[in-house]
Amino acid sequence: VTHLAAARYIGRFAPSPTGPLHLGSLVTAVASFLHARLHHGQWLIRVEDIDHTRSLSKVAEQHIRDLSLLGMHSDAAVVRQSQRQTYYRQALSQLERLGVLYGCQCSRQERANQEGRGGCCLCFGKNLSLANHALRIHLGAPAVQEQLTACQTFYDEKMGRFTQDLSTQVGDFVLRRADGAISYQLAVVVDDAQQQITHVVRGADLLDNTPRQILLQRLLQLPTPSYAHIALVLAADGKKLSKQNGASALQVNTPQQRLTCLLEAAAHLHLNLPQNGSINTLDQFWHAATLAAALTTQ
Ligand code: GLU
């Protein structure tokens, strides 16, 4: 049984190219990369450039370059969400056939006010056309109700058991905006399934997105990968480190800079690396980090 379970592992790192990589994103990348190495698995990079307005293809190229300078290469061609609209549309049609979608004409502001409040939006029951409005999933729909128990509680490899009441804590959520932009929740589910991702290792800010994603997987009859959510690197203001609160772009031009970045990421992951000056190259770093990761997961 053990060797069967170990036979297949596909992990991924899925950065949104909205700004240069910083320590916070690097920690997640290193965590998912090491996890894949420990399982003798494959590791893929996926560019989450679904939001055309904010994503820049130059930034995505920079991410891929930085990761490769740090010794992290995608084991398959890099997938870009901006080129995958057909698949997202197919998934939406599938959900439409299940009778779980409704049109919504709330403004951006109204949508923001409803966020995380639970319940359904005021547009439910107006029977707006699905064609030219934003689309929401109705949590009260019979096909959804059947799946709620199975998706509201899941076991996270790092965070343990997590439970969320989708109806009261999240509410009917948007799958496509009025301008046609596909939501992160739908895109990530379609992509993880199509890339046959078996293990998702990502930042803890996405822990409470997971029940929504498991729900979509079940409705679309897609497998649920295993999840491990990594504690975030926090900025001085206690929030997730980001460009907005002062994260600086990784400096990876010289070998010394690369090692410094990786060692800092390893420290955030509490990897117990030798302190005797034996880590001077990328190979030495990855070797030691893989060993240390194996010991911390025992
Ligand atoms: N693109 C997301 C981010 O940069 C990560 C999505 C995921 O790992 O599911 O935060």
XYZ file of C-alpha atoms in Angstrom, residues 104-243:
140
model
C -26.127 38.849 -10.472
C -26.045 42.539 -11.300
C -24.627 43.924 -8.066
C -22.068 46.678 -8.432
C -18.479 46.125 -7.392
C -19.205 48.038 -4.191
C -22.311 45.994 -3.377
C -20.335 42.819 -3.982
C -17.563 43.982 -1.669
C -20.114 44.755 1.083
C -21.574 41.255 0.852
C -18.193 39.534 0.935
C -17.961 37.008 3.780
C -21.431 37.895 5.089
C -23.048 34.630 4.046
C -26.475 34.096 2.565
C -27.521 34.741 -1.001
C -27.350 37.949 -2.887
C -30.412 40.111 -3.535
C -30.269 39.151 -7.212
C -31.243 35.576 -6.378
C -34.821 35.002 -7.543
C -34.720 37.802 -10.113
C -33.955 35.233 -12.815
C -31.444 37.453 -14.571
C -29.991 35.931 -17.702
C -26.785 33.977 -17.186
C -25.345 35.271 -20.425
C -24.454 38.858 -19.640
C -24.300 39.139 -15.884
C -21.922 38.086 -13.182
C -22.516 34.465 -12.106
C -22.906 33.234 -8.556
C -23.250 29.726 -7.232
C -26.368 29.185 -5.110
C -25.473 27.309 -1.939
C -29.149 26.528 -1.341
C -29.443 24.609 -4.631
C -30.211 20.903 -4.090
C -27.084 19.736 -5.966
C -24.936 21.919 -3.687
C -26.736 20.943 -0.485
C -25.908 17.297 -1.233
C -22.192 18.117 -1.178
C -21.992 20.521 1.762
C -21.144 18.010 4.490
C -18.367 16.542 2.379
C -16.660 19.869 1.699
C -17.156 21.992 4.810
C -14.672 20.019 6.876
C -11.348 18.818 5.583
C -8.054 17.732 7.071
C -5.085 19.966 6.308
C -1.644 18.396 6.554
C -0.213 21.426 8.397
C -3.194 23.114 10.031
C -5.185 20.023 11.000
C -8.955 19.792 10.828
C -10.625 22.856 9.356
C -14.350 23.521 9.338
C -16.294 26.309 7.714
C -20.015 26.869 7.370
C -20.206 27.988 3.761
C -23.767 29.309 3.888
C -23.228 31.636 6.840
C -19.496 32.372 6.592
C -19.104 32.733 2.831
C -22.478 32.823 1.096
C -23.237 32.486 -2.609
C -19.916 33.304 -4.223
C -19.040 34.734 -7.616
C -17.630 32.402 -10.278
C -17.533 34.872 -13.149
C -17.597 38.637 -13.058
C -19.886 40.682 -15.302
C -16.903 41.573 -17.502
C -16.336 37.857 -18.119
C -13.348 37.454 -15.776
C -13.297 33.998 -14.176
C -12.909 33.844 -10.411
C -9.802 32.437 -8.779
C -11.914 29.699 -7.088
C -13.096 28.231 -10.375
C -9.828 28.620 -12.278
C -7.736 26.968 -9.556
C -10.093 23.970 -9.364
C -10.140 23.436 -13.121
C -6.354 23.817 -13.398
C -5.438 21.635 -10.417
C -7.579 18.849 -11.870
C -6.308 19.194 -15.393
C -2.681 19.237 -14.257
C -3.499 16.223 -12.076
C -2.222 17.955 -8.973
C -2.212 15.521 -6.053
C -0.770 17.851 -3.383
C -1.433 21.545 -2.876
C 1.086 23.330 -0.638
C 0.325 27.050 -0.380
C -0.042 30.011 1.962
C -2.338 29.845 4.993
C -4.295 32.841 3.666
C -5.962 30.357 1.318
C -6.980 27.868 4.029
C -10.493 29.317 4.202
C -10.846 29.201 0.406
C -10.422 25.429 0.410
C -14.004 24.338 1.268
C -15.230 26.443 -1.695
C -12.728 24.687 -3.925
C -13.638 21.219 -2.618
C -17.297 22.059 -3.283
C -16.532 22.970 -6.905
C -14.415 19.821 -7.306
C -17.287 17.663 -6.122
C -19.864 19.384 -8.319
C -17.576 19.013 -11.340
C -16.714 15.426 -10.341
C -13.021 16.193 -10.037
C -10.657 14.626 -7.492
C -9.724 16.528 -4.323
C -5.956 16.854 -3.810
C -4.428 16.788 -0.343
C -3.779 20.224 1.170
C -1.007 21.692 3.322
C -1.250 25.385 4.215
C 1.984 27.059 5.281
C 2.124 29.790 7.937
C 2.532 33.163 6.255
C 5.478 35.494 6.549
C 4.051 38.529 8.321
C 5.007 42.148 7.800
C 5.632 44.618 10.627
C 1.911 45.501 10.594
C 1.053 41.855 11.389
C -0.551 41.339 7.977
C 0.543 38.962 5.215
C 3.790 40.265 3.723
C 2.962 41.958 0.422
C 4.089 44.735 -1.863
